[in-house]
Coordinates of C-alpha atoms in Angstrom, one line a residue:
Chain F
M1 CA 83.1 89.7 68.4
Q2 CA 86.7 88.6 68.2
G3 CA 88.3 86.1 66.2
F4 CA 85.7 86.4 63.4
A5 CA 86.1 82.7 61.5
L6 CA 86.1 82.2 58.1
Y7 CA 83.7 79.1 57.2
P8 CA 86.0 76.8 55.1
F9 CA 84.8 76.5 51.4
D10 CA 85.1 73.2 50.4
P11 CA 82.7 72.0 47.7
P12 CA 82.5 68.0 47.3
G13 CA 84.8 67.0 44.0
D14 CA 88.0 68.0 42.3
V15 CA 87.3 71.9 42.2
A16 CA 90.3 72.1 40.0
A17 CA 89.4 70.0 37.4
R18 CA 85.7 71.1 37.4
R19 CA 87.4 74.6 36.9
D20 CA 89.4 73.6 33.9
E21 CA 86.4 71.8 32.2
L22 CA 84.3 74.5 32.5
R23 CA 87.3 77.1 31.1
A24 CA 87.8 74.7 28.0
W25 CA 83.9 74.4 27.8
L26 CA 83.8 78.6 27.3
A27 CA 87.0 78.8 25.4
V28 CA 84.8 77.0 22.5
N29 CA 81.3 78.4 23.5
Q30 CA 81.7 81.8 24.9
P31 CA 80.6 84.1 22.0
Q32 CA 83.7 86.2 21.0
G33 CA 81.6 88.9 20.5
D34 CA 81.8 92.8 21.4
I35 CA 84.3 92.8 24.7
V36 CA 81.6 95.4 26.1
A37 CA 79.5 92.7 26.9
R38 CA 81.8 91.3 29.6
A39 CA 81.2 94.1 31.7
N40 CA 78.3 93.5 34.0
C41 CA 77.9 90.3 32.3
W42 CA 75.1 89.0 34.3
A43 CA 73.2 91.6 32.6
S44 CA 73.9 90.5 29.1
F45 CA 71.0 88.4 27.2
D46 CA 72.1 85.7 24.9
A47 CA 69.7 82.9 24.5
D48 CA 71.7 80.4 22.7
F49 CA 74.3 80.2 25.1
S50 CA 71.8 80.0 27.8
R51 CA 70.6 76.9 26.0
A52 CA 74.0 75.8 25.5
L53 CA 75.3 76.3 29.1
G54 CA 72.2 74.3 30.1
A55 CA 72.5 71.8 27.9
A56 CA 76.4 71.2 29.0
G57 CA 75.2 70.8 33.1
Y58 CA 75.7 74.3 34.2
V59 CA 72.4 75.9 34.7
G60 CA 70.2 74.2 37.7
M61 CA 72.6 72.4 38.8
T62 CA 71.7 72.5 42.7
L63 CA 68.1 71.0 41.5
P64 CA 67.1 67.7 42.1
A65 CA 67.8 65.2 38.9
R66 CA 64.1 64.2 38.7
Y67 CA 63.2 68.2 38.1
G68 CA 66.1 67.8 35.4
G69 CA 68.6 69.2 37.4
G70 CA 72.2 68.4 38.5
D71 CA 71.7 67.2 42.1
R72 CA 75.1 69.3 42.6
H73 CA 75.9 70.9 45.6
P74 CA 75.8 74.7 46.0
L75 CA 79.3 75.6 46.4
E76 CA 79.8 73.1 43.1
R77 CA 77.5 76.2 41.9
Y78 CA 79.6 78.8 43.1
V79 CA 82.5 77.8 41.8
V80 CA 80.7 77.9 38.3
I81 CA 79.2 81.0 38.9
E82 CA 82.3 82.8 39.5
E83 CA 84.1 80.9 36.8
L84 CA 80.7 82.3 34.6
L85 CA 81.3 86.1 35.8
A86 CA 85.2 86.2 35.5
A87 CA 85.2 84.9 31.9
G88 CA 81.9 87.8 31.5
A89 CA 79.7 85.3 29.8
P90 CA 76.2 86.5 28.7
V91 CA 74.2 84.4 31.4
G92 CA 72.1 87.2 31.8
A93 CA 68.4 85.3 30.2
H94 CA 68.6 82.7 32.7
W95 CA 70.4 84.4 35.6
I96 CA 67.1 85.1 37.7
A97 CA 65.7 81.7 37.0
D98 CA 68.9 79.9 38.1
R99 CA 70.0 81.6 40.7
Q100 CA 66.6 82.3 42.5
T101 CA 63.3 81.5 40.9
G102 CA 64.3 77.9 40.9
P103 CA 65.9 77.7 44.4
L104 CA 62.6 79.5 45.4
I105 CA 60.1 76.8 43.5
L106 CA 62.1 73.9 44.7
R107 CA 61.7 75.0 48.3
Y108 CA 58.3 76.6 48.6
G109 CA 56.2 75.5 45.6
S110 CA 53.8 72.8 45.0
E111 CA 54.9 69.8 43.3
E112 CA 52.9 70.4 40.1
Q113 CA 54.8 74.1 39.7
R114 CA 58.4 72.2 40.4
E115 CA 57.2 69.5 37.5
R116 CA 55.8 72.3 35.5
Y117 CA 58.5 74.9 35.8
L118 CA 62.1 73.4 37.3
P119 CA 63.3 71.3 34.1
G120 CA 62.8 74.5 31.8
I121 CA 64.4 76.0 34.2
A122 CA 67.8 73.6 34.2
K123 CA 67.9 73.4 30.4
G124 CA 68.5 77.2 30.3
E125 CA 65.4 77.8 28.2
L126 CA 62.7 79.0 30.8
Y127 CA 63.1 82.6 32.0
A128 CA 62.1 84.3 35.4
C129 CA 61.6 87.8 36.2
I130 CA 60.7 89.3 39.8
G131 CA 57.7 91.2 40.6
L132 CA 59.0 93.3 44.0
S133 CA 58.8 97.2 43.4
E134 CA 56.2 99.3 42.6
P135 CA 55.5 102.8 41.7
G136 CA 54.9 103.3 45.4
A137 CA 56.9 100.6 46.8
G138 CA 60.5 100.4 46.4
S139 CA 63.3 100.7 49.1
D140 CA 59.7 100.3 51.0
L141 CA 58.6 97.3 49.8
A142 CA 56.1 96.5 52.6
A143 CA 53.6 99.0 50.7
V144 CA 53.0 96.7 48.0
R145 CA 49.6 97.8 46.2
T146 CA 49.0 95.2 43.4
T147 CA 45.9 92.7 44.7
A148 CA 45.2 89.4 44.3
R149 CA 41.3 88.2 45.2
E150 CA 40.4 84.8 45.6
T151 CA 37.8 83.8 43.3
A152 CA 36.1 80.6 42.6
A153 CA 37.6 80.7 39.2
G154 CA 41.6 81.4 40.3
W155 CA 42.9 84.7 41.7
R156 CA 42.4 88.1 39.9
I157 CA 45.0 90.4 40.3
N158 CA 45.3 94.0 39.5
G159 CA 48.2 96.4 39.9
Q160 CA 51.7 97.4 38.6
K161 CA 55.2 96.5 39.1
I162 CA 57.9 98.5 38.1
W163 CA 61.6 98.0 37.5
T164 CA 61.2 95.3 36.6
T165 CA 64.3 93.3 34.9
G166 CA 63.8 90.7 32.1
A167 CA 59.9 91.0 32.1
H168 CA 60.3 91.8 28.2
F169 CA 62.0 88.2 27.6
S170 CA 60.6 86.3 30.8
H171 CA 58.1 83.1 30.6
I172 CA 57.1 83.7 34.2
M173 CA 57.1 86.2 37.1
L174 CA 57.0 85.7 40.6
A175 CA 55.0 88.5 41.8
L176 CA 54.7 89.7 45.6
V177 CA 50.7 90.8 45.6
R178 CA 48.8 91.6 48.6
S179 CA 46.7 89.0 49.3
E180 CA 44.5 89.5 51.8
E181 CA 42.0 92.5 51.4
G182 CA 42.6 95.8 53.9
S183 CA 46.1 94.1 55.6
E184 CA 48.9 96.3 56.2
R185 CA 52.8 96.0 55.7
G186 CA 54.3 92.8 55.6
A187 CA 51.0 90.5 57.0
G188 CA 48.4 89.6 53.9
L189 CA 51.2 89.0 51.3
S190 CA 51.4 86.2 49.0
Q191 CA 54.0 85.1 46.4
L192 CA 52.2 84.3 42.5
L193 CA 53.8 82.6 40.2
I194 CA 52.5 84.1 37.0
D195 CA 52.7 83.4 33.2
L196 CA 53.7 86.2 31.5
D197 CA 51.8 85.3 28.5
T198 CA 48.5 85.7 30.5
P199 CA 45.4 88.0 29.1
G200 CA 45.5 91.4 31.0
I201 CA 49.1 92.0 31.2
T202 CA 51.0 94.9 29.3
I203 CA 54.8 94.7 29.6
R204 CA 56.0 98.4 29.0
P205 CA 59.9 99.0 28.3
I206 CA 61.8 101.6 30.9
I207 CA 65.4 102.6 28.7
D208 CA 68.1 102.9 31.3
M209 CA 70.6 105.5 30.9
A210 CA 73.2 103.3 29.4
G211 CA 70.4 102.8 26.6
H212 CA 69.7 99.5 27.3
H213 CA 65.8 98.0 27.9
D214 CA 66.5 96.1 31.1
F215 CA 63.5 97.1 33.0
N216 CA 59.9 97.6 32.6
E217 CA 56.7 98.5 33.7
V218 CA 54.2 95.8 34.0
F219 CA 50.6 96.5 34.0
F220 CA 48.3 94.1 35.8
D221 CA 44.5 94.3 34.6
D222 CA 42.1 91.9 35.9
V223 CA 44.8 89.0 34.9
L224 CA 43.4 85.7 35.9
V225 CA 45.5 83.1 37.2
P226 CA 44.5 79.5 38.3
H227 CA 44.4 78.7 42.4
G228 CA 47.6 77.1 41.6
A229 CA 49.7 79.6 41.4
L230 CA 50.2 80.3 44.5
V231 CA 53.6 79.4 45.8
G232 CA 53.8 78.8 49.3
T233 CA 51.7 79.9 51.9
R234 CA 49.2 82.1 51.7
G235 CA 50.0 85.3 53.6
Q236 CA 53.2 84.3 54.4
G237 CA 54.9 86.1 51.0
W238 CA 56.9 88.6 52.9
Q239 CA 58.9 86.0 55.2
Q240 CA 59.2 84.2 51.8
V241 CA 60.7 87.3 49.9
T242 CA 63.4 88.2 52.8
A243 CA 64.5 84.7 52.8
E244 CA 64.7 84.9 49.2
L245 CA 66.4 88.5 49.1
G246 CA 69.4 87.4 51.7
L247 CA 70.0 84.4 49.2
E248 CA 70.7 86.8 46.2
R249 CA 73.3 89.3 48.2
S250 CA 76.0 87.7 48.5
G251 CA 77.2 86.2 45.5
P252 CA 80.3 86.9 43.2
E253 CA 78.0 88.8 41.0
R254 CA 78.4 91.5 43.7
Y255 CA 81.7 91.9 43.2
L256 CA 82.8 91.0 39.8
S257 CA 80.7 93.4 37.4
S258 CA 83.7 95.4 37.0
H259 CA 86.2 92.3 36.8
A260 CA 86.3 93.0 32.5
L261 CA 87.6 96.6 33.4
L262 CA 89.9 95.2 35.6
A263 CA 91.4 92.6 33.1
A264 CA 91.6 95.4 30.7
L265 CA 93.7 97.6 33.4
I266 CA 96.3 94.9 34.1
D267 CA 96.6 94.2 30.0
A268 CA 97.2 97.9 29.4
A269 CA 99.6 98.4 31.9
G270 CA 101.9 95.2 30.7
A271 CA 104.6 93.4 32.7
D272 CA 106.4 96.8 34.2
P273 CA 103.6 99.4 34.4
D274 CA 103.9 102.6 35.7
P275 CA 104.1 102.8 39.8
A276 CA 100.9 105.1 39.9
V277 CA 99.0 102.2 37.8
A278 CA 101.4 99.3 39.4
S279 CA 99.2 101.4 42.7
L280 CA 96.3 101.1 41.3
I281 CA 96.2 97.4 40.7
G282 CA 97.4 96.5 43.9
E283 CA 94.6 98.2 46.0
L284 CA 91.9 96.3 43.5
A285 CA 93.6 93.4 43.8
A286 CA 93.8 93.3 47.2
E287 CA 90.0 94.3 47.4
M288 CA 89.1 92.2 45.6
W289 CA 90.9 89.2 47.0
T290 CA 89.5 90.0 50.3
L291 CA 85.7 90.0 49.3
R292 CA 86.3 87.0 47.3
R293 CA 87.5 85.5 50.2
L294 CA 84.5 87.2 52.5
S295 CA 82.1 86.0 49.6
M296 CA 82.9 82.1 50.0
S297 CA 82.5 81.7 53.5
T298 CA 79.5 83.7 53.3
A299 CA 78.2 81.0 50.9
A300 CA 79.9 78.1 52.7
K301 CA 77.6 79.5 55.9
L302 CA 74.6 79.4 53.4
A303 CA 75.2 76.0 52.5
A304 CA 75.7 74.6 56.1
G305 CA 72.0 75.8 56.3
E306 CA 72.9 78.8 58.2
D307 CA 71.4 82.4 57.7
P308 CA 74.2 85.3 57.4
M309 CA 72.0 87.8 56.6
V310 CA 74.2 90.3 57.7
E311 CA 77.4 88.6 56.4
A312 CA 75.6 88.6 53.3
S313 CA 74.9 92.2 53.3
V314 CA 78.5 93.1 53.8
V315 CA 79.3 91.4 51.0
K316 CA 76.8 93.2 48.9
E317 CA 78.2 96.0 50.6
L318 CA 81.5 96.2 50.0
G319 CA 81.3 94.3 46.9
N320 CA 79.1 97.0 45.2
A321 CA 81.7 99.5 46.4
F322 CA 84.7 98.3 44.7
E323 CA 83.0 97.2 41.3
Q324 CA 81.4 101.2 41.9
D325 CA 84.2 103.1 42.4
M326 CA 86.9 101.1 40.2
P327 CA 85.8 102.8 36.4
R328 CA 86.2 105.9 38.5
R329 CA 89.8 105.4 40.2
V330 CA 90.8 103.6 36.6
Q331 CA 89.3 106.9 34.8
A332 CA 91.7 109.0 37.2
I333 CA 94.5 107.2 35.9
V334 CA 94.8 106.6 32.2
T335 CA 94.8 108.5 29.4
S336 CA 91.9 106.9 27.6
G337 CA 89.4 109.6 26.0
W338 CA 85.8 109.1 26.1
D339 CA 85.6 108.1 22.6
D340 CA 88.9 106.1 21.9
P341 CA 88.1 102.9 20.1
D342 CA 90.4 100.5 22.1
D343 CA 89.1 97.7 24.9
L344 CA 90.1 99.9 27.8
A345 CA 88.3 103.1 26.9
R346 CA 85.4 101.2 25.9
L347 CA 85.2 98.9 29.1
L348 CA 85.4 102.2 31.3
R349 CA 82.8 104.4 29.5
A350 CA 80.5 101.4 29.7
L351 CA 81.1 100.9 33.2
L352 CA 81.2 104.4 34.3
I353 CA 77.7 104.7 32.9
A354 CA 76.5 101.3 34.5
S355 CA 77.7 101.4 37.9
P356 CA 75.2 103.8 39.3
S357 CA 73.0 100.7 39.6
F358 CA 75.3 98.4 41.6
S359 CA 74.2 100.0 44.6
L360 CA 70.4 100.5 43.9
R361 CA 70.0 96.6 42.5
G362 CA 69.2 94.1 45.3
G363 CA 68.3 96.8 47.6
T364 CA 69.8 100.2 47.9
R365 CA 73.3 101.3 49.8
E366 CA 71.0 102.9 52.6
V367 CA 68.6 99.9 53.0
I368 CA 71.7 97.6 53.2
R369 CA 73.2 99.7 55.4
G370 CA 70.1 99.3 58.0
I371 CA 70.3 95.6 57.8
I372 CA 74.0 95.7 59.0
A373 CA 73.2 98.5 61.7
R374 CA 69.8 96.4 62.7
G375 CA 72.6 92.9 63.1
L376 CA 75.0 95.2 65.2
G377 CA 72.2 96.2 67.3
L378 CA 71.4 99.7 66.5
R379 CA 67.6 99.4 65.4
Chain O
M1 CA 86.9 77.6 67.3
S2 CA 88.8 74.3 68.5
A3 CA 88.5 73.5 72.4
A4 CA 92.3 73.8 71.9
R5 CA 92.3 77.0 70.7
E6 CA 89.5 78.3 72.7
M7 CA 91.4 77.4 76.0
L8 CA 94.8 79.2 74.1
C9 CA 92.6 82.5 73.8
D10 CA 91.1 82.7 77.4
T11 CA 94.9 82.2 78.9
A12 CA 96.1 85.0 76.9
R13 CA 93.2 87.2 77.9
A14 CA 94.3 86.3 81.5
V15 CA 97.6 86.6 80.6
F16 CA 97.6 89.8 78.5
A17 CA 95.5 91.7 81.1
E18 CA 98.2 90.7 84.0
A19 CA 100.5 92.1 81.2
A20 CA 98.7 95.4 80.7
P21 CA 100.3 97.3 84.0
A22 CA 103.0 94.8 84.5
G23 CA 105.0 94.4 81.1
M24 CA 105.8 91.5 79.5
G25 CA 106.8 89.7 82.3
P26 CA 103.7 87.5 82.6
I27 CA 103.9 86.8 78.6
E28 CA 107.3 85.5 78.7
E29 CA 106.0 83.3 81.7
A30 CA 103.8 82.2 80.5
G31 CA 105.5 80.7 77.3
F32 CA 104.1 82.6 74.8
A33 CA 107.1 82.8 72.7
L34 CA 107.0 78.5 72.5
L35 CA 103.3 79.3 70.3
L36 CA 104.9 78.0 67.0
V37 CA 107.3 75.8 68.0
P38 CA 106.6 72.1 67.7
E39 CA 105.6 70.0 70.2
D40 CA 108.3 67.8 69.7
A41 CA 110.9 70.4 70.6
G42 CA 109.2 71.2 73.5
G43 CA 106.7 73.8 72.3
F44 CA 103.1 74.5 72.2
G45 CA 102.8 73.6 68.7
G46 CA 100.4 76.1 67.4
D47 CA 99.8 77.4 64.1
W48 CA 98.8 80.9 62.6
G49 CA 95.4 80.4 63.2
D50 CA 96.5 79.9 66.5
V51 CA 98.7 83.4 66.6
N52 CA 96.1 85.2 64.7
A53 CA 93.7 84.3 67.6
V54 CA 96.1 85.1 70.2
L55 CA 97.3 88.6 68.7
Q56 CA 93.9 89.9 67.8
I57 CA 93.4 89.7 71.5
A58 CA 96.9 91.5 72.2
G59 CA 96.2 94.0 69.7
V60 CA 92.8 95.0 72.5
V61 CA 94.8 94.3 75.6
V62 CA 98.3 95.1 75.3
P63 CA 98.6 97.2 72.0
D64 CA 101.9 98.7 73.1
L65 CA 103.6 95.6 74.2
P66 CA 106.5 94.0 71.7
V67 CA 103.9 90.4 71.5
A68 CA 104.2 89.9 68.1
E69 CA 108.2 90.2 68.1
L70 CA 107.9 87.9 71.0
I71 CA 106.0 84.9 68.9
V72 CA 107.1 85.4 65.4
N73 CA 110.2 86.5 63.2
D74 CA 110.9 89.3 61.2
A75 CA 109.8 87.9 58.2
L76 CA 106.4 87.0 59.6
Q77 CA 106.2 90.5 61.0
P78 CA 103.4 92.3 58.5
A79 CA 101.3 89.3 58.9
A80 CA 101.5 89.4 62.5
T81 CA 100.3 93.1 62.7
V82 CA 97.1 92.4 60.6
S83 CA 96.4 90.3 63.7
L84 CA 96.7 93.0 65.7
M85 CA 95.1 95.9 63.7
A86 CA 91.9 93.2 63.4
G87 CA 91.8 92.8 67.4
A88 CA 92.2 96.6 67.7
M89 CA 89.6 97.3 65.0
G90 CA 87.2 94.7 66.3
Q91 CA 87.4 96.4 70.1
A92 CA 87.3 100.2 67.9
L93 CA 83.7 99.0 67.2
A94 CA 82.5 97.3 70.0
L95 CA 83.2 100.2 71.9
S96 CA 81.2 102.2 69.5
I97 CA 78.0 100.4 69.3
E98 CA 78.3 100.3 73.1
H99 CA 78.7 104.1 73.4
V100 CA 75.7 105.2 70.9
N101 CA 73.4 102.5 72.0
T102 CA 74.3 104.1 75.7
R103 CA 74.7 108.0 75.1
Q104 CA 71.7 109.8 75.0
Q105 CA 71.2 113.2 72.9
F106 CA 67.8 114.7 71.7
G107 CA 65.8 112.5 74.4
R108 CA 67.2 109.0 72.5
P109 CA 70.5 106.6 72.3
L110 CA 72.4 108.1 69.6
G111 CA 72.4 104.5 68.3
K112 CA 68.6 105.5 67.0
F113 CA 69.9 108.0 64.1
Q114 CA 70.0 106.5 60.9
A115 CA 73.1 109.1 60.5
V116 CA 74.7 107.1 63.2
Q117 CA 73.8 103.8 62.3
Q118 CA 74.7 104.0 58.9
S119 CA 78.0 105.1 59.4
L120 CA 78.7 102.5 62.2
A121 CA 77.3 100.0 59.4
V122 CA 80.2 101.4 57.3
M123 CA 82.8 100.9 59.8
A124 CA 81.6 97.6 60.1
C125 CA 81.8 96.3 57.2
E126 CA 85.9 97.2 57.1
V127 CA 85.8 95.3 60.5
R128 CA 84.6 92.4 58.9
A129 CA 86.9 92.7 55.6
V130 CA 90.0 93.0 57.7
E131 CA 89.1 90.1 60.1
A132 CA 88.3 88.2 57.1
A133 CA 91.3 88.6 55.5
A134 CA 93.1 87.8 58.3
A135 CA 91.6 84.6 58.4
A136 CA 92.1 83.9 55.0
L137 CA 96.2 84.7 55.2
A138 CA 95.9 82.5 58.3
A139 CA 94.6 79.8 56.2
R140 CA 97.2 80.3 53.1
L141 CA 100.2 80.8 56.0
D142 CA 99.1 77.1 57.6
A143 CA 98.4 75.5 54.2
V144 CA 102.3 76.5 53.1
G145 CA 104.2 75.6 56.4
L146 CA 104.5 79.7 57.2
D147 CA 106.7 79.8 53.9
V148 CA 106.6 83.7 53.3
A149 CA 107.6 83.0 50.0
A150 CA 104.7 81.5 49.4
A151 CA 101.8 83.7 51.2
E152 CA 103.5 86.7 49.8
F153 CA 100.4 87.7 47.4
E154 CA 98.3 87.3 50.6
I155 CA 100.3 88.8 52.8
A156 CA 100.4 92.1 50.6
A157 CA 97.1 91.9 50.0
T158 CA 95.7 91.8 53.6
K159 CA 98.2 94.5 55.4
L160 CA 97.6 96.5 52.2
R161 CA 93.7 96.3 53.2
A162 CA 93.8 96.4 56.8
N163 CA 95.9 99.8 56.0
R164 CA 93.3 101.3 54.1
A165 CA 90.7 100.3 56.8
V166 CA 92.4 102.2 59.5
G167 CA 91.2 105.4 58.1
V168 CA 87.7 104.8 58.2
V169 CA 87.7 102.7 61.4
T170 CA 89.5 105.5 63.8
A171 CA 87.6 108.3 62.1
I172 CA 84.1 106.7 62.5
A173 CA 85.0 105.6 66.1
H174 CA 86.2 108.9 67.1
Q175 CA 83.3 110.9 65.1
V176 CA 80.1 108.8 67.1
H177 CA 82.4 108.9 69.9
G178 CA 82.2 113.0 70.3
A179 CA 84.8 114.2 72.8
I180 CA 84.9 111.8 75.2
G181 CA 86.7 109.4 72.4
F182 CA 89.1 112.1 72.3
T183 CA 90.3 112.1 76.3
R184 CA 93.0 110.4 77.4
E185 CA 90.8 108.5 80.4
Y186 CA 88.3 107.0 77.6
E187 CA 89.7 103.3 76.2
L188 CA 89.1 104.4 72.6
S189 CA 92.4 106.2 71.9
R190 CA 94.3 102.8 73.1
V191 CA 93.4 100.9 70.0
T192 CA 93.1 104.2 67.7
I193 CA 96.5 105.0 68.3
P194 CA 98.1 101.9 67.8
L195 CA 96.0 101.4 64.8
M196 CA 97.5 104.6 63.1
R197 CA 101.6 103.7 64.2
W198 CA 100.5 99.8 62.7
R199 CA 99.1 101.1 59.9
G200 CA 102.6 102.7 58.8
A201 CA 104.6 99.8 60.3
H202 CA 105.8 96.7 58.3
G203 CA 104.8 98.0 55.0
N204 CA 102.6 101.0 54.3
D205 CA 100.0 101.6 51.8
A206 CA 102.6 102.3 48.9
Y207 CA 105.0 100.0 49.6
W208 CA 102.7 96.7 49.6
A209 CA 100.4 98.6 46.7
Q210 CA 103.9 98.5 44.2
L211 CA 104.6 94.9 45.6
L212 CA 100.8 93.0 44.8
G213 CA 100.6 95.6 41.6
R214 CA 103.8 94.3 40.1
Q215 CA 102.8 90.7 40.9
V216 CA 99.5 91.1 39.7
A217 CA 100.8 92.8 36.3
E218 CA 103.4 90.0 35.7
F219 CA 100.2 87.7 36.3
G220 CA 98.6 89.6 33.3
G221 CA 94.7 90.0 32.7
K222 CA 93.7 86.5 33.0
G223 CA 96.3 85.4 35.4
L224 CA 95.1 87.4 38.3
W225 CA 91.7 85.1 38.5
E226 CA 94.1 82.1 37.2
A227 CA 96.4 82.8 39.9
L228 CA 93.7 83.7 42.9
T229 CA 91.5 80.3 42.2
A230 CA 94.6 78.2 42.2
R231 CA 95.4 79.1 46.0

């Protein structure tokens, strides 16, 4: 237990030079629109920006070159991702395809699936969503009931997904479905890659409390997809999904969602801040520095082929608490009014409203703490 | 951990166990004062990674002896205190896990109750954060040759982070232990009382938060990120 070691974060190449290149590229290419779009920016959709980012080689970086990828090391990608998030770049359109679906198709997909989907993902033009939650299967994901039956013509899908982020602009959904009749819980599930323009799919918006359209309901009414839509091994969907969820928990997006607010607070405070504001900035900076080190170490472990499930959950738990508490703590100390037109006030209001979702998405706080408890040997 | 550091830690465990009842004598005799002294000057030639590992053990086994004062100079005491704290927090967590897996109430171990599991998960996150911060501070100190001024940001961030973890860690450790943890006989207080003491020693929360906050204010909003990624 003692002497918990940090895994060295050591990407190949000249990292400082790569950072400078990306910062210079962002200075030219990042949209200079509303500053509020820089908060929680991995939910900000901008197709033009995603395409430009892909053309510059910053999407699908870890995919092999033969599929249009960059053949880069996972930690080179990590550096790019943290720079994009710290800058508040609108990466929401291609985010899930780049982070999750692309690597999963590479790992479990057929050659046909790789050739069909990966080049578009690496261009930042093909967007994906994840079909996990259902009305009766939220935190209890193993309760999934959407069925897929294998017929002579292909897989026939019936059921409903919900809280599907980006389904309305995505081209494909990677869905967890019950492929084996009469199966229960984690057994008998499979992953299908579904083109969302297939007949029988209905996508309805759910507007969130911030007034945004991020998530959706997706209905499947006798939807027929080819046999080749199966990803990985039939009946192994649960194992594949659990591995996938582990990958998405420890990235820099778990603590940087509110970074634009911290930067605005520091700028508003000036070089000689009020002592109470200086204290808050100091506390936030200490937490952020610690989280970044933890997240980098976990990424390095993942890149080395280890499975730091518990550490990844620790990053998510602490990171979400940090980015969720920050707006509340900033509001407690600044004099901004709710409707003030300045940047700090507008970022603050947007993040106060967005922040309840931070400890829901990607696994609720309670589920994450349960995973940590299991890692401690308590379950 | 390197083989040399493993051996160093084994020695530290053995010597500190002897020192726990006997006082500083065995630690001085074993030459721990030479840990950071270069080999060509007759010392052990260790780095801050070694100091971090040794002091984490000291924080558990001999929290009341001035081991940090023996090994490092005054300017590095805040950094040394963080290592003591990380060790003590790890021990508080280990004792808590052991207790809830052993103690039965309502017909099952306390650790089977979700409320207890969730509390310990919160505590484990704080402990991991402090351990990670201590390790990251060690990497920085070793990269700058123990230049305290060059590592001021990391020292401030780490001590502040450790201070802020103490309340969560001690509160949950005591809560899950119940009355037995509040006795003089049981070993939990041998790490929780030192943790409370170290929180106020070598810079309390206000001191480091002011220092760090003013430094970051000089960086500016964009400059904070540039400074973090440049180090």
